[in-house]
Amino acid sequence: MAKHGKKYRESVKKVDRTRRYSFEEAIQLALDCAYASFDETVDLAVRLGVDPRHADQMVRGTVVLPNGVGKTVRVAVFAKGEKEKEAQEAGADYVGSDDLVEKVQKGWLEFDKAIATPDMMSSVGKLGRILGPRGMMPNAKLGTVTFDVAKAVNEIKAGKIDFKVEKAGIVHAPMGKVSFGVQRLLENIAAFMDTILRLKPAASKGTYLRSIALSTTMGPGIKVDPSYVKDLLAQAS
């Protein structure tokens, strides 16, 4: 069994494992527990009352976090003609058509997100085995297969993230960095939780928000009381 270091053990002592905190308390505690020499990411994990094995209980979507995630996202756009020019003007890092497809096929992956116009998907589809496992394959449901490439690029650059419930019914997503402070993290979490609630499947029965936990990259998990979600969204509105 792996042993935790002294700094981690000290941070764990600050957390009451028997308590479920409010969002503001949990964020402040997470920031107090952060000890790494780098700007740690603050992650949120939400366990939902769904069974992802059933298509009608799948929870998947996107949300533009108002304060971004604290990292520069490199965007590649597969487009041609006027749409190629549109992508470049919108600030895409890499733009191309079949030449870009060929480049990726040869092993080039110096980007974080990919966007494609519908007329490019016959070529981009060849990259499924490369981009799919990395969660980078353009997808119409996530807004990354579109002719409105400028909007798609701008949203990703502004802090758009996509998420998908895992087999255990848990959704993980980054909410920003420790350096954001309490208020900016609260705003991001509110936007995320609002989206999660709006995506509740009609087939989901019983308690939808089972449990919520917050943590930094190196820090311990901190339980949040799901009943505070309504207060969080009321404050954000």
PDB file of C-alpha atoms in Angstrom:
ATOM      1  CA  MET A   1       0.000   0.000   0.000  1.00  0.00           C
ATOM      2  CA  ALA A   2       1.338   3.432  -0.965  1.00  0.00           C
ATOM      3  CA  LYS A   3       2.298   5.701   1.898  1.00  0.00           C
ATOM      4  CA  HIS A   4       1.322   9.349   1.918  1.00  0.00           C
ATOM      5  CA  GLY A   5       3.906  12.009   2.643  1.00  0.00           C
ATOM      6  CA  LYS A   6       4.066  14.198   5.726  1.00  0.00           C
ATOM      7  CA  LYS A   7       2.444  17.217   4.031  1.00  0.00           C
ATOM      8  CA  TYR A   8      -0.519  15.125   2.913  1.00  0.00           C
ATOM      9  CA  ARG A   9      -0.965  13.628   6.366  1.00  0.00           C
ATOM     10  CA  GLU A  10      -0.932  17.109   7.870  1.00  0.00           C
ATOM     11  CA  SER A  11      -3.572  18.335   5.412  1.00  0.00           C
ATOM     12  CA  VAL A  12      -5.836  15.349   6.146  1.00  0.00           C
ATOM     13  CA  LYS A  13      -5.910  16.338   9.828  1.00  0.00           C
ATOM     14  CA  LYS A  14      -7.697  19.549   8.841  1.00  0.00           C
ATOM     15  CA  VAL A  15     -10.648  17.646   7.345  1.00  0.00           C
ATOM     16  CA  ASP A  16     -13.512  16.314   9.490  1.00  0.00           C
ATOM     17  CA  ARG A  17     -14.284  13.035   7.718  1.00  0.00           C
ATOM     18  CA  THR A  18     -17.655  12.709   9.470  1.00  0.00           C
ATOM     19  CA  ARG A  19     -18.911  16.073   8.224  1.00  0.00           C
ATOM     20  CA  ARG A  20     -20.409  17.253   4.956  1.00  0.00           C
ATOM     21  CA  TYR A  21     -19.501  20.867   4.315  1.00  0.00           C
ATOM     22  CA  SER A  22     -21.145  23.706   2.419  1.00  0.00           C
ATOM     23  CA  PHE A  23     -19.537  24.573  -0.923  1.00  0.00           C
ATOM     24  CA  GLU A  24     -17.886  27.712   0.444  1.00  0.00           C
ATOM     25  CA  GLU A  25     -16.527  25.862   3.477  1.00  0.00           C
ATOM     26  CA  ALA A  26     -15.275  22.989   1.327  1.00  0.00           C
ATOM     27  CA  ILE A  27     -13.499  25.299  -1.110  1.00  0.00           C
ATOM     28  CA  GLN A  28     -11.832  27.260   1.671  1.00  0.00           C
ATOM     29  CA  LEU A  29     -10.754  24.026   3.346  1.00  0.00           C
ATOM     30  CA  ALA A  30      -9.431  22.628   0.050  1.00  0.00           C
ATOM     31  CA  LEU A  31      -7.360  25.769  -0.462  1.00  0.00           C
ATOM     32  CA  ASP A  32      -6.060  25.521   3.100  1.00  0.00           C
ATOM     33  CA  CYS A  33      -5.094  21.889   2.465  1.00  0.00           C
ATOM     34  CA  ALA A  34      -3.229  22.642  -0.776  1.00  0.00           C
ATOM     35  CA  TYR A  35       0.503  22.255  -0.243  1.00  0.00           C
ATOM     36  CA  ALA A  36       2.088  21.514  -3.636  1.00  0.00           C
ATOM     37  CA  SER A  37       4.707  23.820  -5.114  1.00  0.00           C
ATOM     38  CA  PHE A  38       2.557  24.221  -8.248  1.00  0.00           C
ATOM     39  CA  ASP A  39      -0.897  25.736  -8.734  1.00  0.00           C
ATOM     40  CA  GLU A  40      -3.076  22.707  -8.036  1.00  0.00           C
ATOM     41  CA  THR A  41      -6.291  22.009  -9.931  1.00  0.00           C
ATOM     42  CA  VAL A  42      -9.500  21.935  -7.918  1.00  0.00           C
ATOM     43  CA  ASP A  43     -11.625  18.940  -8.955  1.00  0.00           C
ATOM     44  CA  LEU A  44     -15.273  18.172  -8.300  1.00  0.00           C
ATOM     45  CA  ALA A  45     -16.722  14.652  -8.212  1.00  0.00           C
ATOM     46  CA  VAL A  46     -20.493  14.174  -8.219  1.00  0.00           C
ATOM     47  CA  ARG A  47     -22.072  10.761  -7.706  1.00  0.00           C
ATOM     48  CA  LEU A  48     -25.429  10.610  -9.460  1.00  0.00           C
ATOM     49  CA  GLY A  49     -28.424   8.359  -8.964  1.00  0.00           C
ATOM     50  CA  VAL A  50     -28.252   6.985 -12.509  1.00  0.00           C
ATOM     51  CA  ASP A  51     -27.251   3.741 -14.172  1.00  0.00           C
ATOM     52  CA  PRO A  52     -25.069   4.686 -17.172  1.00  0.00           C
ATOM     53  CA  ARG A  53     -25.502   1.190 -18.612  1.00  0.00           C
ATOM     54  CA  HIS A  54     -28.935   2.351 -19.765  1.00  0.00           C
ATOM     55  CA  ALA A  55     -28.907   4.872 -22.608  1.00  0.00           C
ATOM     56  CA  ASP A  56     -31.837   6.790 -21.141  1.00  0.00           C
ATOM     57  CA  GLN A  57     -29.846   7.432 -17.952  1.00  0.00           C
ATOM     58  CA  MET A  58     -26.656   8.696 -19.564  1.00  0.00           C
ATOM     59  CA  VAL A  59     -25.530  12.125 -18.359  1.00  0.00           C
ATOM     60  CA  ARG A  60     -23.215  13.860 -20.783  1.00  0.00           C
ATOM     61  CA  GLY A  61     -22.784  17.472 -21.721  1.00  0.00           C
ATOM     62  CA  THR A  62     -20.728  20.624 -21.851  1.00  0.00           C
ATOM     63  CA  VAL A  63     -20.543  23.821 -19.839  1.00  0.00           C
ATOM     64  CA  VAL A  64     -18.624  27.052 -20.235  1.00  0.00           C
ATOM     65  CA  LEU A  65     -17.119  27.815 -16.832  1.00  0.00           C
ATOM     66  CA  PRO A  66     -17.337  31.601 -16.307  1.00  0.00           C
ATOM     67  CA  ASN A  67     -13.759  31.797 -15.054  1.00  0.00           C
ATOM     68  CA  GLY A  68     -12.213  29.102 -17.234  1.00  0.00           C
ATOM     69  CA  VAL A  69     -10.110  26.254 -15.875  1.00  0.00           C
ATOM     70  CA  GLY A  70      -6.847  28.118 -15.476  1.00  0.00           C
ATOM     71  CA  LYS A  71      -4.960  26.557 -18.351  1.00  0.00           C
ATOM     72  CA  THR A  72      -4.292  27.453 -21.964  1.00  0.00           C
ATOM     73  CA  VAL A  73      -6.200  25.089 -24.230  1.00  0.00           C
ATOM     74  CA  ARG A  74      -4.656  24.350 -27.630  1.00  0.00           C
ATOM     75  CA  VAL A  75      -7.377  23.987 -30.256  1.00  0.00           C
ATOM     76  CA  ALA A  76      -7.042  22.206 -33.593  1.00  0.00           C
ATOM     77  CA  VAL A  77      -9.683  22.799 -36.247  1.00  0.00           C
ATOM     78  CA  PHE A  78     -10.292  20.528 -39.227  1.00  0.00           C
ATOM     79  CA  ALA A  79     -11.857  22.763 -41.879  1.00  0.00           C
ATOM     80  CA  LYS A  80     -11.380  24.009 -45.391  1.00  0.00           C
ATOM     81  CA  GLY A  81     -12.087  27.074 -47.478  1.00  0.00           C
ATOM     82  CA  GLU A  82     -13.728  30.015 -45.724  1.00  0.00           C
ATOM     83  CA  LYS A  83     -14.190  27.994 -42.523  1.00  0.00           C
ATOM     84  CA  GLU A  84     -10.437  27.490 -42.326  1.00  0.00           C
ATOM     85  CA  LYS A  85      -9.971  31.262 -42.420  1.00  0.00           C
ATOM     86  CA  GLU A  86     -12.777  31.721 -39.861  1.00  0.00           C
ATOM     87  CA  ALA A  87     -11.056  29.324 -37.458  1.00  0.00           C
ATOM     88  CA  GLN A  88      -7.751  31.151 -37.792  1.00  0.00           C
ATOM     89  CA  GLU A  89      -9.377  34.518 -37.118  1.00  0.00           C
ATOM     90  CA  ALA A  90     -11.143  33.076 -34.049  1.00  0.00           C
ATOM     91  CA  GLY A  91      -7.804  32.124 -32.520  1.00  0.00           C
ATOM     92  CA  ALA A  92      -7.494  28.412 -33.255  1.00  0.00           C
ATOM     93  CA  ASP A  93      -3.944  27.200 -32.655  1.00  0.00           C
ATOM     94  CA  TYR A  94      -3.847  24.793 -35.588  1.00  0.00           C
ATOM     95  CA  VAL A  95      -6.057  24.745 -38.671  1.00  0.00           C
ATOM     96  CA  GLY A  96      -6.027  22.452 -41.685  1.00  0.00           C
ATOM     97  CA  SER A  97      -7.981  19.966 -43.741  1.00  0.00           C
ATOM     98  CA  ASP A  98      -6.668  16.680 -45.136  1.00  0.00           C
ATOM     99  CA  ASP A  99      -3.113  17.821 -44.465  1.00  0.00           C
ATOM    100  CA  LEU A 100      -3.889  18.140 -40.750  1.00  0.00           C
ATOM    101  CA  VAL A 101      -5.597  14.740 -40.742  1.00  0.00           C
ATOM    102  CA  GLU A 102      -2.493  13.190 -42.278  1.00  0.00           C
ATOM    103  CA  LYS A 103      -0.282  14.924 -39.726  1.00  0.00           C
ATOM    104  CA  VAL A 104      -2.285  13.454 -36.830  1.00  0.00           C
ATOM    105  CA  GLN A 105      -2.233  10.015 -38.471  1.00  0.00           C
ATOM    106  CA  LYS A 106       1.562  10.206 -38.373  1.00  0.00           C
ATOM    107  CA  GLY A 107       1.520  10.757 -34.610  1.00  0.00           C
ATOM    108  CA  TRP A 108       1.294  14.518 -34.125  1.00  0.00           C
ATOM    109  CA  LEU A 109      -0.929  15.373 -31.145  1.00  0.00           C
ATOM    110  CA  GLU A 110       0.199  18.811 -29.961  1.00  0.00           C
ATOM    111  CA  PHE A 111      -3.341  19.995 -29.123  1.00  0.00           C
ATOM    112  CA  ASP A 112      -5.935  19.534 -26.374  1.00  0.00           C
ATOM    113  CA  LYS A 113      -9.279  19.888 -28.168  1.00  0.00           C
ATOM    114  CA  ALA A 114     -10.377  19.253 -31.739  1.00  0.00           C
ATOM    115  CA  ILE A 115     -13.164  20.841 -33.779  1.00  0.00           C
ATOM    116  CA  ALA A 116     -14.295  19.774 -37.236  1.00  0.00           C
ATOM    117  CA  THR A 117     -16.781  21.033 -39.788  1.00  0.00           C
ATOM    118  CA  PRO A 118     -19.361  18.420 -40.872  1.00  0.00           C
ATOM    119  CA  ASP A 119     -17.910  18.229 -44.390  1.00  0.00           C
ATOM    120  CA  MET A 120     -14.556  17.173 -42.901  1.00  0.00           C
ATOM    121  CA  MET A 121     -15.882  14.281 -40.832  1.00  0.00           C
ATOM    122  CA  SER A 122     -15.428  11.699 -43.591  1.00  0.00           C
ATOM    123  CA  SER A 123     -11.688  12.378 -43.316  1.00  0.00           C
ATOM    124  CA  VAL A 124     -11.562  13.056 -39.562  1.00  0.00           C
ATOM    125  CA  GLY A 125     -13.406   9.785 -38.953  1.00  0.00           C
ATOM    126  CA  LYS A 126     -10.143   8.008 -39.820  1.00  0.00           C
ATOM    127  CA  LEU A 127      -8.682   9.447 -36.615  1.00  0.00           C
ATOM    128  CA  GLY A 128     -11.211   7.742 -34.354  1.00  0.00           C
ATOM    129  CA  ARG A 129      -8.753   5.183 -33.007  1.00  0.00           C
ATOM    130  CA  ILE A 130      -6.255   7.932 -32.222  1.00  0.00           C
ATOM    131  CA  LEU A 131      -8.473  10.697 -30.860  1.00  0.00           C
ATOM    132  CA  GLY A 132     -11.308   8.601 -29.407  1.00  0.00           C
ATOM    133  CA  PRO A 133      -9.408   7.000 -26.487  1.00  0.00           C
ATOM    134  CA  ARG A 134      -8.003  10.419 -25.606  1.00  0.00           C
ATOM    135  CA  GLY A 135     -11.426  12.035 -25.482  1.00  0.00           C
ATOM    136  CA  MET A 136     -10.452  14.397 -28.308  1.00  0.00           C
ATOM    137  CA  MET A 137     -12.660  13.171 -31.149  1.00  0.00           C
ATOM    138  CA  PRO A 138     -14.983  15.895 -32.523  1.00  0.00           C
ATOM    139  CA  ASN A 139     -18.574  15.180 -31.529  1.00  0.00           C
ATOM    140  CA  ALA A 140     -21.746  16.938 -32.704  1.00  0.00           C
ATOM    141  CA  LYS A 141     -23.410  16.391 -29.307  1.00  0.00           C
ATOM    142  CA  LEU A 142     -20.567  18.316 -27.651  1.00  0.00           C
ATOM    143  CA  GLY A 143     -20.659  21.118 -30.185  1.00  0.00           C
ATOM    144  CA  THR A 144     -17.300  20.252 -31.727  1.00  0.00           C
ATOM    145  CA  VAL A 145     -18.696  19.166 -35.096  1.00  0.00           C
ATOM    146  CA  THR A 146     -20.130  22.393 -36.445  1.00  0.00           C
ATOM    147  CA  PHE A 147     -19.952  24.952 -39.215  1.00  0.00           C
ATOM    148  CA  ASP A 148     -19.945  27.699 -36.572  1.00  0.00           C
ATOM    149  CA  VAL A 149     -16.254  27.166 -35.897  1.00  0.00           C
ATOM    150  CA  ALA A 150     -15.679  30.673 -34.520  1.00  0.00           C
ATOM    151  CA  LYS A 151     -18.216  30.104 -31.747  1.00  0.00           C
ATOM    152  CA  ALA A 152     -16.802  26.660 -30.967  1.00  0.00           C
ATOM    153  CA  VAL A 153     -13.230  27.972 -30.747  1.00  0.00           C
ATOM    154  CA  ASN A 154     -14.248  30.944 -28.609  1.00  0.00           C
ATOM    155  CA  GLU A 155     -16.189  28.763 -26.162  1.00  0.00           C
ATOM    156  CA  ILE A 156     -13.325  26.322 -25.679  1.00  0.00           C
ATOM    157  CA  LYS A 157     -10.842  29.148 -25.234  1.00  0.00           C
ATOM    158  CA  ALA A 158     -13.212  30.767 -22.718  1.00  0.00           C
ATOM    159  CA  GLY A 159     -13.347  27.677 -20.506  1.00  0.00           C
ATOM    160  CA  LYS A 160     -15.761  25.186 -22.047  1.00  0.00           C
ATOM    161  CA  ILE A 161     -15.388  21.675 -20.641  1.00  0.00           C
ATOM    162  CA  ASP A 162     -17.170  18.459 -21.502  1.00  0.00           C
ATOM    163  CA  PHE A 163     -18.064  15.708 -19.075  1.00  0.00           C
ATOM    164  CA  LYS A 164     -19.572  12.242 -19.080  1.00  0.00           C
ATOM    165  CA  VAL A 165     -20.833  10.053 -16.256  1.00  0.00           C
ATOM    166  CA  GLU A 166     -18.609   7.026 -15.585  1.00  0.00           C
ATOM    167  CA  LYS A 167     -19.721   3.431 -15.073  1.00  0.00           C
ATOM    168  CA  ALA A 168     -19.966   3.965 -11.316  1.00  0.00           C
ATOM    169  CA  GLY A 169     -22.337   6.896 -11.817  1.00  0.00           C
ATOM    170  CA  ILE A 170     -19.715   9.534 -11.042  1.00  0.00           C
ATOM    171  CA  VAL A 171     -18.965  12.711 -12.988  1.00  0.00           C
ATOM    172  CA  HIS A 172     -15.495  14.252 -12.555  1.00  0.00           C
ATOM    173  CA  ALA A 173     -14.574  17.721 -13.771  1.00  0.00           C
ATOM    174  CA  PRO A 174     -11.929  20.409 -13.097  1.00  0.00           C
ATOM    175  CA  MET A 175     -13.308  23.609 -11.568  1.00  0.00           C
ATOM    176  CA  GLY A 176     -10.220  25.791 -11.817  1.00  0.00           C
ATOM    177  CA  LYS A 177      -7.010  26.382  -9.900  1.00  0.00           C
ATOM    178  CA  VAL A 178      -6.176  27.009  -6.239  1.00  0.00           C
ATOM    179  CA  SER A 179      -5.069  30.514  -7.246  1.00  0.00           C
ATOM    180  CA  PHE A 180      -8.638  31.336  -8.324  1.00  0.00           C
ATOM    181  CA  GLY A 181      -9.720  31.835  -4.719  1.00  0.00           C
ATOM    182  CA  VAL A 182     -13.087  31.008  -3.181  1.00  0.00           C
ATOM    183  CA  GLN A 183     -15.395  33.304  -5.171  1.00  0.00           C
ATOM    184  CA  ARG A 184     -14.224  32.382  -8.673  1.00  0.00           C
ATOM    185  CA  LEU A 185     -14.336  28.679  -7.827  1.00  0.00           C
ATOM    186  CA  LEU A 186     -17.846  29.080  -6.411  1.00  0.00           C
ATOM    187  CA  GLU A 187     -18.971  30.696  -9.671  1.00  0.00           C
ATOM    188  CA  ASN A 188     -17.520  27.852 -11.732  1.00  0.00           C
ATOM    189  CA  ILE A 189     -19.056  25.181  -9.506  1.00  0.00           C
ATOM    190  CA  ALA A 190     -22.452  26.902  -9.658  1.00  0.00           C
ATOM    191  CA  ALA A 191     -22.373  26.871 -13.476  1.00  0.00           C
ATOM    192  CA  PHE A 192     -21.381  23.192 -13.475  1.00  0.00           C
ATOM    193  CA  MET A 193     -23.998  22.077 -10.935  1.00  0.00           C
ATOM    194  CA  ASP A 194     -26.725  24.017 -12.762  1.00  0.00           C
ATOM    195  CA  THR A 195     -25.865  22.089 -15.923  1.00  0.00           C
ATOM    196  CA  ILE A 196     -25.821  18.759 -14.082  1.00  0.00           C
ATOM    197  CA  LEU A 197     -29.309  19.408 -12.692  1.00  0.00           C
ATOM    198  CA  ARG A 198     -30.693  20.429 -16.084  1.00  0.00           C
ATOM    199  CA  LEU A 199     -29.361  17.187 -17.582  1.00  0.00           C
ATOM    200  CA  LYS A 200     -31.189  14.963 -15.090  1.00  0.00           C
ATOM    201  CA  PRO A 201     -32.605  12.028 -17.091  1.00  0.00           C
ATOM    202  CA  ALA A 202     -36.356  11.471 -16.861  1.00  0.00           C
ATOM    203  CA  ALA A 203     -35.591   7.793 -16.202  1.00  0.00           C
ATOM    204  CA  SER A 204     -33.570   8.629 -13.075  1.00  0.00           C
ATOM    205  CA  LYS A 205     -35.477   7.570  -9.973  1.00  0.00           C
ATOM    206  CA  GLY A 206     -34.874   8.392  -6.315  1.00  0.00           C
ATOM    207  CA  THR A 207     -32.101  10.727  -5.194  1.00  0.00           C
ATOM    208  CA  TYR A 208     -30.302  12.284  -8.164  1.00  0.00           C
ATOM    209  CA  LEU A 209     -27.408  13.974  -6.336  1.00  0.00           C
ATOM    210  CA  ARG A 210     -26.086  11.128  -4.181  1.00  0.00           C
ATOM    211  CA  SER A 211     -22.823  12.680  -3.007  1.00  0.00           C
ATOM    212  CA  ILE A 212     -20.370  15.447  -3.854  1.00  0.00           C
ATOM    213  CA  ALA A 213     -16.657  15.685  -3.093  1.00  0.00           C
ATOM    214  CA  LEU A 214     -14.091  18.400  -3.689  1.00  0.00           C
ATOM    215  CA  SER A 215     -10.318  18.007  -3.801  1.00  0.00           C
ATOM    216  CA  THR A 216      -7.142  19.563  -5.110  1.00  0.00           C
ATOM    217  CA  THR A 217      -4.610  17.654  -7.212  1.00  0.00           C
ATOM    218  CA  MET A 218      -2.565  16.550  -4.215  1.00  0.00           C
ATOM    219  CA  GLY A 219      -5.011  17.156  -1.364  1.00  0.00           C
ATOM    220  CA  PRO A 220      -7.596  14.988   0.433  1.00  0.00           C
ATOM    221  CA  GLY A 221     -11.228  14.664  -0.613  1.00  0.00           C
ATOM    222  CA  ILE A 222     -13.711  16.910   1.169  1.00  0.00           C
ATOM    223  CA  LYS A 223     -17.388  15.901   1.305  1.00  0.00           C
ATOM    224  CA  VAL A 224     -20.013  18.477   0.367  1.00  0.00           C
ATOM    225  CA  ASP A 225     -23.650  18.283   1.439  1.00  0.00           C
ATOM    226  CA  PRO A 226     -25.781  18.076  -1.751  1.00  0.00           C
ATOM    227  CA  SER A 227     -28.555  20.003   0.004  1.00  0.00           C
ATOM    228  CA  TYR A 228     -26.422  23.147  -0.387  1.00  0.00           C
ATOM    229  CA  VAL A 229     -26.762  23.060  -4.187  1.00  0.00           C
ATOM    230  CA  LYS A 230     -30.000  25.074  -4.105  1.00  0.00           C
ATOM    231  CA  ASP A 231     -28.360  27.776  -1.992  1.00  0.00           C
ATOM    232  CA  LEU A 232     -25.361  27.848  -4.320  1.00  0.00           C
ATOM    233  CA  LEU A 233     -27.523  28.335  -7.405  1.00  0.00           C
ATOM    234  CA  ALA A 234     -29.697  30.942  -5.665  1.00  0.00           C
ATOM    235  CA  GLN A 235     -26.618  32.988  -4.824  1.00  0.00           C
ATOM    236  CA  ALA A 236     -25.344  32.702  -8.390  1.00  0.00           C
ATOM    237  CA  SER A 237     -28.597  33.842 -10.004  1.00  0.00           C
TER     238      SER A 237
END
